[in-house]
mmCIF file of C-alpha atoms and ligand atoms in Angstrom:
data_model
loop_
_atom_site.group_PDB
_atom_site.id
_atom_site.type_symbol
_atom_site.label_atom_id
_atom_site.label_comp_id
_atom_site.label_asym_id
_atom_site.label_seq_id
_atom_site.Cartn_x
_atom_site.Cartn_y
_atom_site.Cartn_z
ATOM 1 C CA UNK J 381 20.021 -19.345 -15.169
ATOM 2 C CA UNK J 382 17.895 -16.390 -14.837
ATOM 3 C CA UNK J 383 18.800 -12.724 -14.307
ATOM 4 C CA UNK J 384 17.851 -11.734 -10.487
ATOM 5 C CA UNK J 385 16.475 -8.414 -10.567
ATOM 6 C CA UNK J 386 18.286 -6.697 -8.117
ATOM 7 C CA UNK J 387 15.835 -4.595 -5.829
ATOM 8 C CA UNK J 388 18.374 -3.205 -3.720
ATOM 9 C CA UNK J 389 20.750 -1.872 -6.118
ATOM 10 C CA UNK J 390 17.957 -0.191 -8.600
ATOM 11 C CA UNK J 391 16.641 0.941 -5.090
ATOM 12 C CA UNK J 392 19.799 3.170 -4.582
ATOM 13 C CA UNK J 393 19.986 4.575 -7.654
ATOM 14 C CA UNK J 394 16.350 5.323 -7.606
ATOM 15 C CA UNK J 395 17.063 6.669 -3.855
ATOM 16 C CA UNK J 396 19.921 9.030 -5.524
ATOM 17 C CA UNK J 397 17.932 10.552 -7.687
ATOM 18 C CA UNK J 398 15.361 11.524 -5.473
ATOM 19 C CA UNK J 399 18.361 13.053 -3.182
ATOM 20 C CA UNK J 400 19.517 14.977 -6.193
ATOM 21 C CA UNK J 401 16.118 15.984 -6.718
ATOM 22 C CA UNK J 402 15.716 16.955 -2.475
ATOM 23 C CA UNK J 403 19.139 18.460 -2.509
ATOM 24 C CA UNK J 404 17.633 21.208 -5.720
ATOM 25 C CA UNK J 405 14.763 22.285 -3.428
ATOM 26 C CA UNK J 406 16.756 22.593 -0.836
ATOM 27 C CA UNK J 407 18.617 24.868 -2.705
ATOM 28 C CA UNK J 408 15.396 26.752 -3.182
ATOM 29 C CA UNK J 409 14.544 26.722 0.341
ATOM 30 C CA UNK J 410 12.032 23.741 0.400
ATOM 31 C CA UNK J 411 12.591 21.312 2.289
ATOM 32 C CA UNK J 412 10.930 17.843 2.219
ATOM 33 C CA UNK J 413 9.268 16.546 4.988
ATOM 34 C CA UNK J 414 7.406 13.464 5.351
ATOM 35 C CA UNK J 415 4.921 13.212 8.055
ATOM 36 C CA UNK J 416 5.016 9.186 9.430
ATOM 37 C CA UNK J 417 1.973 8.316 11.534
ATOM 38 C CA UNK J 418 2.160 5.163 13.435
ATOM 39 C CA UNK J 419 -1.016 4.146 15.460
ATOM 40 C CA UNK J 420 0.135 1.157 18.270
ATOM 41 C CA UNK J 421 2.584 -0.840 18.825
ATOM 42 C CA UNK J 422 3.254 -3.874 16.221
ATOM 43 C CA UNK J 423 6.108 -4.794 15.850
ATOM 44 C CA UNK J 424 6.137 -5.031 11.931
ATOM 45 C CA UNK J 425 5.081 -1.681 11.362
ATOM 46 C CA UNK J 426 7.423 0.021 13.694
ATOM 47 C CA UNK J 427 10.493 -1.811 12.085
ATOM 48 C CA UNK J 428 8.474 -0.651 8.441
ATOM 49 C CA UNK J 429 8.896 2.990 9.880
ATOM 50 C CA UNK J 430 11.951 2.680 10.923
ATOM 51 C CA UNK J 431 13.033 1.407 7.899
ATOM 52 C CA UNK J 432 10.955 4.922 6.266
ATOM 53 C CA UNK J 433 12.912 7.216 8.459
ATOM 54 C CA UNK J 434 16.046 5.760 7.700
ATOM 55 C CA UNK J 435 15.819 6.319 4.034
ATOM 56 C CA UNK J 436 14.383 9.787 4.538
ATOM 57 C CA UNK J 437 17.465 10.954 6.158
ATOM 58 C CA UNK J 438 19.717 9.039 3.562
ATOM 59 C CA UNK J 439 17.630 11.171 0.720
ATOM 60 C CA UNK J 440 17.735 14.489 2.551
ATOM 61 C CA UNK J 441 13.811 14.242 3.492
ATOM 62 C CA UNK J 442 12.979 15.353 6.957
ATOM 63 C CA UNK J 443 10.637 12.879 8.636
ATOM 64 C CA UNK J 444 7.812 13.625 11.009
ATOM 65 C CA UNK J 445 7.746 11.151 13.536
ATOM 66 C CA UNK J 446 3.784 11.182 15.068
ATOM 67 C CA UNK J 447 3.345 7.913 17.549
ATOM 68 C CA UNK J 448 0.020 7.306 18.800
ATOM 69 C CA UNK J 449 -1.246 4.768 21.446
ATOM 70 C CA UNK J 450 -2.912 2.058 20.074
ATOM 71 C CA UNK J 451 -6.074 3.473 21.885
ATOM 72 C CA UNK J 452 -6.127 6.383 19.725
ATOM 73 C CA UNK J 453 -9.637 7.179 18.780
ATOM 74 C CA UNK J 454 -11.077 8.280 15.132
ATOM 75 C CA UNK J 455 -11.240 11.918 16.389
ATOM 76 C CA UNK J 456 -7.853 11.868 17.378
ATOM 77 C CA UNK J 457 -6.422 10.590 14.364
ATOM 78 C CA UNK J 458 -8.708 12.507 12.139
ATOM 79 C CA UNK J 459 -7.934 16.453 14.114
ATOM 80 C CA UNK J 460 -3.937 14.702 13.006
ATOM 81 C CA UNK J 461 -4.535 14.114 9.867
ATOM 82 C CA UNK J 462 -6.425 17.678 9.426
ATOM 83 C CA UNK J 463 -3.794 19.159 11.581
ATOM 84 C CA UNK J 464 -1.149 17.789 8.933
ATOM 85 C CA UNK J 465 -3.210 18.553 6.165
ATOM 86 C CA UNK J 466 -3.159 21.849 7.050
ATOM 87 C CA UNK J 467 0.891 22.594 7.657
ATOM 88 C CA UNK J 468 2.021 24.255 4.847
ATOM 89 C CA UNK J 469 5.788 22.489 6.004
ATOM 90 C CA UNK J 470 4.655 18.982 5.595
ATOM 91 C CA UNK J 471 4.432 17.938 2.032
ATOM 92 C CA UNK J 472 3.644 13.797 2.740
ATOM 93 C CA UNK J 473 1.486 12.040 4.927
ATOM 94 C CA UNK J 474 2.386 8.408 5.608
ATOM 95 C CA UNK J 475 -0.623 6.270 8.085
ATOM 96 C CA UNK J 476 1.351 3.035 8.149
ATOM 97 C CA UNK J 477 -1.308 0.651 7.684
ATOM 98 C CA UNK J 478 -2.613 -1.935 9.236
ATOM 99 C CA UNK J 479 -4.919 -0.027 11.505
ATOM 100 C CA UNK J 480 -5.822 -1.324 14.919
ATOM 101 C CA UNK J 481 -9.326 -2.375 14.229
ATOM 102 C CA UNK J 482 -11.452 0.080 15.962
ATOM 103 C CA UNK J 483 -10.252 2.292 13.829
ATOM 104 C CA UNK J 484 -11.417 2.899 9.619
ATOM 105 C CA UNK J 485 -8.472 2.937 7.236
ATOM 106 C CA UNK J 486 -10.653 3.497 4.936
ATOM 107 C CA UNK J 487 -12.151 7.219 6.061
ATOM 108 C CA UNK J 488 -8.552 7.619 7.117
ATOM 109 C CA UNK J 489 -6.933 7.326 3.744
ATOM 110 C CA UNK J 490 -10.196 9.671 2.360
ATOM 111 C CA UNK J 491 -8.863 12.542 4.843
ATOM 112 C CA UNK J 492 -5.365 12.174 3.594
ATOM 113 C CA UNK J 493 -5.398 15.716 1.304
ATOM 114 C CA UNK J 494 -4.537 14.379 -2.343
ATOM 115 C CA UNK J 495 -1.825 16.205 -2.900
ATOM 116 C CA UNK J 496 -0.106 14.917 0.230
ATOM 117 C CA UNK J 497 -1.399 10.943 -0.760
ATOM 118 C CA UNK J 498 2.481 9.646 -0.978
ATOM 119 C CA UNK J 499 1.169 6.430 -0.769
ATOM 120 C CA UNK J 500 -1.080 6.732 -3.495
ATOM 121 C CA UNK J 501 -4.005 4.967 -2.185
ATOM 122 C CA UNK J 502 -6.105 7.511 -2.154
ATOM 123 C CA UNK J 503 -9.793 7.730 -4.693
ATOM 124 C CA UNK J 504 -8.418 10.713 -6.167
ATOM 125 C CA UNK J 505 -4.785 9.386 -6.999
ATOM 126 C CA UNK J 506 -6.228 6.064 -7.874
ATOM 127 C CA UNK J 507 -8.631 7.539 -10.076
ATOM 128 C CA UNK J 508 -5.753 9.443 -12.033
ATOM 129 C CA UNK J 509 -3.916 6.516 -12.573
ATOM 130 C CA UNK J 510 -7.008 4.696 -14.022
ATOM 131 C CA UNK J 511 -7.262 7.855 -16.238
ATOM 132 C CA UNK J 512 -3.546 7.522 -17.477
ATOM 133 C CA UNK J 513 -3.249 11.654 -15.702
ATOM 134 C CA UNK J 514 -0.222 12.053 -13.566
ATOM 135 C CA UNK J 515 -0.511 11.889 -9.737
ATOM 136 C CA UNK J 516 1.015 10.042 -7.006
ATOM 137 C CA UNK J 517 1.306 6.021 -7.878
ATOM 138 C CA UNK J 518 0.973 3.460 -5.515
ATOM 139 C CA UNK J 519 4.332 2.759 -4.168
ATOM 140 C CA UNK J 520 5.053 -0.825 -4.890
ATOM 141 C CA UNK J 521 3.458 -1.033 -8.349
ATOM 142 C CA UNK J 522 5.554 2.018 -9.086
ATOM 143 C CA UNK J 523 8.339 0.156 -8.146
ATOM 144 C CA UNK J 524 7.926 -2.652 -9.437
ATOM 145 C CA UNK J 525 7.639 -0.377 -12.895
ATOM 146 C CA UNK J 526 11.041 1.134 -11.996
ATOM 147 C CA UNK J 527 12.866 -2.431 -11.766
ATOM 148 C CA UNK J 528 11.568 -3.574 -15.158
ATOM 149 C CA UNK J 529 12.980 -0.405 -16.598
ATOM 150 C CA UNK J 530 16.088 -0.391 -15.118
ATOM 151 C CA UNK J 531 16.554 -3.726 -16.436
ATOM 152 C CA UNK J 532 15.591 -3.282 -19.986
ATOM 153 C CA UNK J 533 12.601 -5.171 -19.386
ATOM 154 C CA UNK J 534 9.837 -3.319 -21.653
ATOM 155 C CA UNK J 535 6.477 -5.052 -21.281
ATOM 156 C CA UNK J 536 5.113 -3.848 -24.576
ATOM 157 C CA UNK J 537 3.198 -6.436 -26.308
ATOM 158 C CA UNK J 538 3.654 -9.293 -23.154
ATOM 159 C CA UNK J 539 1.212 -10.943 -22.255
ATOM 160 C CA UNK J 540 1.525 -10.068 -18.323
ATOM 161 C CA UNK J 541 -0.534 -12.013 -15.365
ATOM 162 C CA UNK J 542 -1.012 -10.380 -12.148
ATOM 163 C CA UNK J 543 -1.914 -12.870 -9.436
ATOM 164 C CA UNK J 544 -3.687 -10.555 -6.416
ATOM 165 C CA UNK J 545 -6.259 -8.204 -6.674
ATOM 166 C CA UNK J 546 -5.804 -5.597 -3.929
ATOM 167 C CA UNK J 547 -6.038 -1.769 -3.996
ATOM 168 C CA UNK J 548 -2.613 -1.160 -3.093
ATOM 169 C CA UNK J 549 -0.985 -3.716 -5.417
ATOM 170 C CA UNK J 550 -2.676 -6.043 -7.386
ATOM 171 C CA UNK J 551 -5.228 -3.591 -9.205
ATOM 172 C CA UNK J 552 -2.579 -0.683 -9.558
ATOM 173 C CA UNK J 553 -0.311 -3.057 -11.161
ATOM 174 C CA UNK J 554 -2.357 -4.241 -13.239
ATOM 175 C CA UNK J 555 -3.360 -0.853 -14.650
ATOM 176 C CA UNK J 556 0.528 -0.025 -14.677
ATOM 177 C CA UNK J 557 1.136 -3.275 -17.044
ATOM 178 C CA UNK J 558 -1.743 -1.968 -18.796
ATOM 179 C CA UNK J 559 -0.736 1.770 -19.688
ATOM 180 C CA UNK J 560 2.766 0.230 -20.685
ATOM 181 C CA UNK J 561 1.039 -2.002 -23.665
ATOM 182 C CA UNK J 562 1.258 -5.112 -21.880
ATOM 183 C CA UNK J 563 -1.724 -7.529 -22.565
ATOM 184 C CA UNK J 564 -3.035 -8.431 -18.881
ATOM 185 C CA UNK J 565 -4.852 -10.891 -16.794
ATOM 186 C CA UNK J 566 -5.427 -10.399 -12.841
ATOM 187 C CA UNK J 567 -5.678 -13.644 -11.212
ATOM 188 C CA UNK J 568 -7.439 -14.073 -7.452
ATOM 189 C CA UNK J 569 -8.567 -16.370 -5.515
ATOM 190 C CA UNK J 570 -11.445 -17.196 -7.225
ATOM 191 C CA UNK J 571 -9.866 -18.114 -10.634
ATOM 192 C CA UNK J 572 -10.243 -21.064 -12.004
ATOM 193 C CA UNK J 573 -6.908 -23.340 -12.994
ATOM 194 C CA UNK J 574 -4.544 -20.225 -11.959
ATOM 195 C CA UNK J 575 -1.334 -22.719 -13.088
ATOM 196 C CA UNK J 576 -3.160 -22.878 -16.099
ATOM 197 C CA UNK J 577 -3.645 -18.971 -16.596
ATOM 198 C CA UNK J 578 0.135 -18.235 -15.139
ATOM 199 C CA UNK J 579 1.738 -20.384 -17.377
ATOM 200 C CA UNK J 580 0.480 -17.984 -20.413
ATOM 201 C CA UNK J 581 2.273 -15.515 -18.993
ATOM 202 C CA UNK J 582 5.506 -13.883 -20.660
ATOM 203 C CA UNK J 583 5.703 -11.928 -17.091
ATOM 204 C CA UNK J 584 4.211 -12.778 -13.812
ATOM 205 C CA UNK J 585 3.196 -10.667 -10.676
ATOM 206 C CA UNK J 586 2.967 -12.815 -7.553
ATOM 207 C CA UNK J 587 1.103 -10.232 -5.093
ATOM 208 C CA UNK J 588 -1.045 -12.656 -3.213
ATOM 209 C CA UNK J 589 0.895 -13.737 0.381
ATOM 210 C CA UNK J 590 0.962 -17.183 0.522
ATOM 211 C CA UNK J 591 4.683 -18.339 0.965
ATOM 212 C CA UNK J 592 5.799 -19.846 -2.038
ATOM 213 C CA UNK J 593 3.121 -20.615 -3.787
ATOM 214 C CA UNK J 594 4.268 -19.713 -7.045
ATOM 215 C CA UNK J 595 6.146 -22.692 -8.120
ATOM 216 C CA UNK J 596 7.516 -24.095 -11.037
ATOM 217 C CA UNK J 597 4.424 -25.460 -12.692
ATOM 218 C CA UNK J 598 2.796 -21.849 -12.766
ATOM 219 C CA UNK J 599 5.654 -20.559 -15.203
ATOM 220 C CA UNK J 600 6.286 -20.443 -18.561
ATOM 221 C CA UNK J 601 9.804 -21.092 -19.934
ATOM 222 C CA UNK J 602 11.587 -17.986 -20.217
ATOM 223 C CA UNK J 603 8.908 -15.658 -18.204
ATOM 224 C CA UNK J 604 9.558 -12.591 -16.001
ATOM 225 C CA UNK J 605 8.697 -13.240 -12.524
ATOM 226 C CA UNK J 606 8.074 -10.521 -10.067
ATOM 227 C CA UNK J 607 7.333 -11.602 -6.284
ATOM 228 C CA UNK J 608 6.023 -9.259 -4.206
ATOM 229 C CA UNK J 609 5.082 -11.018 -1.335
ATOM 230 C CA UNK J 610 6.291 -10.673 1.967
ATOM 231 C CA UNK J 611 5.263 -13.944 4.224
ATOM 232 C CA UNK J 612 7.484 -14.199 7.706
ATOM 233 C CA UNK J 613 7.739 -17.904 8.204
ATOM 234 C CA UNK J 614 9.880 -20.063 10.601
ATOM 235 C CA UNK J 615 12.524 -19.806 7.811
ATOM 236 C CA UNK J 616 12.532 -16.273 7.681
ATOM 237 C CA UNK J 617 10.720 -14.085 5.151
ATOM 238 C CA UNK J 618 9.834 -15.537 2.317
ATOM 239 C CA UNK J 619 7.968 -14.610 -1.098
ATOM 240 C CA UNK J 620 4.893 -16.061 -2.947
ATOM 241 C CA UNK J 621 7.224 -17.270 -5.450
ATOM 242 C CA UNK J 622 9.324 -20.646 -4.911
ATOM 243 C CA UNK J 623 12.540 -19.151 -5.698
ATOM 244 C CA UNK J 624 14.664 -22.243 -5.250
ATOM 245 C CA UNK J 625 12.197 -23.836 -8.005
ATOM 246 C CA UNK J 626 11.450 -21.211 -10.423
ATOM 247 C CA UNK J 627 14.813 -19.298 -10.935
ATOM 248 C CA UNK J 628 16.358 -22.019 -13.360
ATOM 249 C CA UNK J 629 12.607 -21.728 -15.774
ATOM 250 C CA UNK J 630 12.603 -18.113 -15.409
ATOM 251 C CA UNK J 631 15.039 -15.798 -17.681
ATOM 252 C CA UNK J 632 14.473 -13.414 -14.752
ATOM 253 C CA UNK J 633 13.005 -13.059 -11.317
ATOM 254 C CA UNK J 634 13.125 -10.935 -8.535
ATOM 255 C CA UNK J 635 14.149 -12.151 -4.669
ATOM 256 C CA UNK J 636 12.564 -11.823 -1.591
ATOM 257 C CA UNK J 637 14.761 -10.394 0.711
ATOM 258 C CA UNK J 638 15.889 -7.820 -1.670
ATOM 259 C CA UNK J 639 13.676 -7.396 -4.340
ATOM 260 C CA UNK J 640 10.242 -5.386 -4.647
ATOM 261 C CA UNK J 641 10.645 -4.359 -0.830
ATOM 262 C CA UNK J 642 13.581 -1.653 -1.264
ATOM 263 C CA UNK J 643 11.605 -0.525 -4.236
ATOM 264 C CA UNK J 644 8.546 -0.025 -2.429
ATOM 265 C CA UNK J 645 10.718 2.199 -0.266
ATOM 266 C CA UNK J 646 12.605 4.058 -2.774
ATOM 267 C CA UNK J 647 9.182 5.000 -4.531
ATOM 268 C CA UNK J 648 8.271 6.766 -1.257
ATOM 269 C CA UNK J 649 11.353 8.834 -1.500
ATOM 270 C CA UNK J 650 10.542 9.747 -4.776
ATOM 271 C CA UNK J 651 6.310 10.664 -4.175
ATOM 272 C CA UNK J 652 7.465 12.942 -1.573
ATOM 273 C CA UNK J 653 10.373 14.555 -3.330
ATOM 274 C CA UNK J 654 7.375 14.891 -5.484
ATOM 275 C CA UNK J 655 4.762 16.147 -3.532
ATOM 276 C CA UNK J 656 7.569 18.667 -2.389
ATOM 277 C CA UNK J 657 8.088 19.619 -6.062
ATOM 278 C CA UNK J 658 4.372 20.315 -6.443
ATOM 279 C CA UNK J 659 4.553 22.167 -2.855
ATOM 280 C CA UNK J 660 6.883 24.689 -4.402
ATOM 281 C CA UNK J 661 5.642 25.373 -7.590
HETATM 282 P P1 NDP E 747 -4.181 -8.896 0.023
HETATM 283 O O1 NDP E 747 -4.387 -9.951 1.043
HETATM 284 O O2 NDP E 747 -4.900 -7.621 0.123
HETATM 285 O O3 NDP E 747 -4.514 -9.525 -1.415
HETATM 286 C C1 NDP E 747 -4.098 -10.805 -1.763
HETATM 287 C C2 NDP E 747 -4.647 -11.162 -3.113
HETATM 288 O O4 NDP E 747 -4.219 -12.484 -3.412
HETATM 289 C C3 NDP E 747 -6.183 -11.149 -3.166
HETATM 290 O O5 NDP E 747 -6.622 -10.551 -4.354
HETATM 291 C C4 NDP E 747 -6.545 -12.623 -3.104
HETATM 292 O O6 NDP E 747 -7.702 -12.957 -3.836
HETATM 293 C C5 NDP E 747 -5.362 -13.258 -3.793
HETATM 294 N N1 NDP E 747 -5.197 -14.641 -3.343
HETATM 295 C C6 NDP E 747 -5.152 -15.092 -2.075
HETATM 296 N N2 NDP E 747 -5.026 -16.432 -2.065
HETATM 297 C C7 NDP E 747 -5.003 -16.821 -3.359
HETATM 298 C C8 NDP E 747 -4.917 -18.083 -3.986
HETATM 299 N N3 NDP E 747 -4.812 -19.219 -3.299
HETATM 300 N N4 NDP E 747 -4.944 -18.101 -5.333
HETATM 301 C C9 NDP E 747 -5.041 -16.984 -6.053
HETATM 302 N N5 NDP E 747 -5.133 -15.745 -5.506
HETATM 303 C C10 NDP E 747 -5.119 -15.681 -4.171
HETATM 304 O O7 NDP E 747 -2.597 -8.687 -0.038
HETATM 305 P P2 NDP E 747 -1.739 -7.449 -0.612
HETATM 306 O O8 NDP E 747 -2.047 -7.219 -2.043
HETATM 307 O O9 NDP E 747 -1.762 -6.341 0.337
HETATM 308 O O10 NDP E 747 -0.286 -8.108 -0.499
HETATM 309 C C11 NDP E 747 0.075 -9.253 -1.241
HETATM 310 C C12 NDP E 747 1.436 -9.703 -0.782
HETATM 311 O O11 NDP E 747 2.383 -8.686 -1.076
HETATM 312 C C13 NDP E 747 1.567 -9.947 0.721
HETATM 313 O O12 NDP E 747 2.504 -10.986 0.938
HETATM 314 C C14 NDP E 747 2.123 -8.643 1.245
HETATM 315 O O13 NDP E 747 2.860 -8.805 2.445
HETATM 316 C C15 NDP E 747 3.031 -8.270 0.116
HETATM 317 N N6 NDP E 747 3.300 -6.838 0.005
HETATM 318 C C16 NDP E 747 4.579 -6.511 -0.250
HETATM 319 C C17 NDP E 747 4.939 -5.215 -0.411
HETATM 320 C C18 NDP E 747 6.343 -4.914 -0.723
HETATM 321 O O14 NDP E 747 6.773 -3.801 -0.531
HETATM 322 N N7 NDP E 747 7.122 -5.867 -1.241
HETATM 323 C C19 NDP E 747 3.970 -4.122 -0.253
HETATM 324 C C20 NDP E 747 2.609 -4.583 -0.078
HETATM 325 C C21 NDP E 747 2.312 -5.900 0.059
HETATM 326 P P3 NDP E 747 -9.197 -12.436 -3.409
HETATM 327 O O15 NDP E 747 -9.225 -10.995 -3.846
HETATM 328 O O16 NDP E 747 -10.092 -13.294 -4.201
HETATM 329 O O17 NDP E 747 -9.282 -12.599 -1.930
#
């Protein structure tokens, strides 16, 4: 029977000590303030933000609430972003991504000022993280960093495998798994015999969003598993990792509900208690 890493309960405690953290700057006059930009109306992303907002009031972070239609154009979003930029009183800037098409995330996430980049996607706080230099981490990487700790899990000398290669979770991980001595292999689409390649692994990363496609033939005896996909199916959400399958080979593994989701969440709190920090010298 394997551990289950729980994401919402190393959420909270993550969550209170970013309120601690909110509550001392308070004290000092500062208060946080998150800045949550929402372009159009899907459905996914306004529950995401809701979900944002909820947690900034539970961690004493005042959030910005900026809806645009979803016929916003570049200009417009760009004069926001500068306009944000700009206010000394807003220390984060959130774009929930995805972007209706017409406009470029990319340019968008450029514009972001670095030392407002909560998300951590931009070059500059990517580019400290490849250079080991502290700056704002990607939020679910970060997380998923957190939950490891919190459970004792130290990936020093593991030979990790990170299935996904994407800027906002699969390469940050990777680097992550990296800095903390783990030995690691990122898997994509592309690679050849992936069971093959995930069964080496002492701890696995499923960040690839295909619904349970992780199952128990990818995993070794005893491994780590971390899913981090999110894939809303007609059985609900599910992850990339066949939980129902791998749980009794694993010695631990994280859920979907309830696992690398809160955390993503709670690491938000905590880059913008940051960012705050940094604000106020
Ligand atoms: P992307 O689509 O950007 O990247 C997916 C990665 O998986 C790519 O590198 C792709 O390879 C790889 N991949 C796709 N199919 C296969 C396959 N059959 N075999 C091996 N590799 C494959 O997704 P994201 O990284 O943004 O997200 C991944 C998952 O995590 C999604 O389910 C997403 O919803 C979820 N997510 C969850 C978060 C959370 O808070 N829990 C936050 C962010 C994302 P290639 O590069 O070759 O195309």
């Amino acid at each position: 029977m394997a551990t289950i890493i729980d994401g919402n309960a190393v959420a909270a405690v993550v969550r209170e000590r970013a309120a601690r953290e909110a509550g001392e700057l308070l004290a000092r006059g500062v208060r946080p303030c998150l800045a949550v930009v929402l372009v159009g109306d899907d459905p996914a992303s306004a529950s995401y933000v809701r979900m944002k907002e909820r947690d900034c009031e539970a961690v004493g972070i005042e959030s910005r609430d900026h809806r645009l239609a979803g016929s916003t154009t570049q200009a417009d979003l760009d004069a926001l972003i500068d306009r944000l930029n700009g206010d000394p009183s807003v220390h984060g800037i959130l774009v929930q991504m995805p972007l209706p098409k017409h406009l470029d995330a990319e340019s968008v996430i450029e514009r972001i000022a670095p030392a407002k980049d909560v998300d951590g996607f931009h070059p500059e706080s990517l580019g400290l993280l490849v250079r080991g230099l502290p700056g704002f981490r990607a939020c679910t990487p970060a997380g998923v960093m957190e939950m490891l700790k919190a459970y004792g899990i130290d990936p020093t000398g593991m030979r990790a495998v990170v299935v996904g290669r994407s800027v906002i979770v699969g390469k940050p991980m990777a680097l992550m798994l990296m800095e903390t001595n783990a030995t690691v292999t990122v898997c994509h689409s592309r690679t050849r015999d992936l069971a093959a390649v995930c069964r080496e692994a002492d701890l696995l990363v499923a960040a690839i969003g295909r619904p349970k496609m992780i199952t128990a033939e990818y995993v070794k005896p005893g491994a780590v598993v971390i899913d981090v996909g999110i894939n809303r199916t007609g059985e609900g959400m599910v992850g990339d990792v066949d939980f129902a399958g791998v749980e009794p080979v694993a010695s631990a593994i994280s859920p979907v509900p309830g696992g690398v989701g809160p955390m993503t969440r709670a690491m938000l709190m905590v880059n913008t208690v940051a960012a705050a920090a940094g604000a106020a010298g």
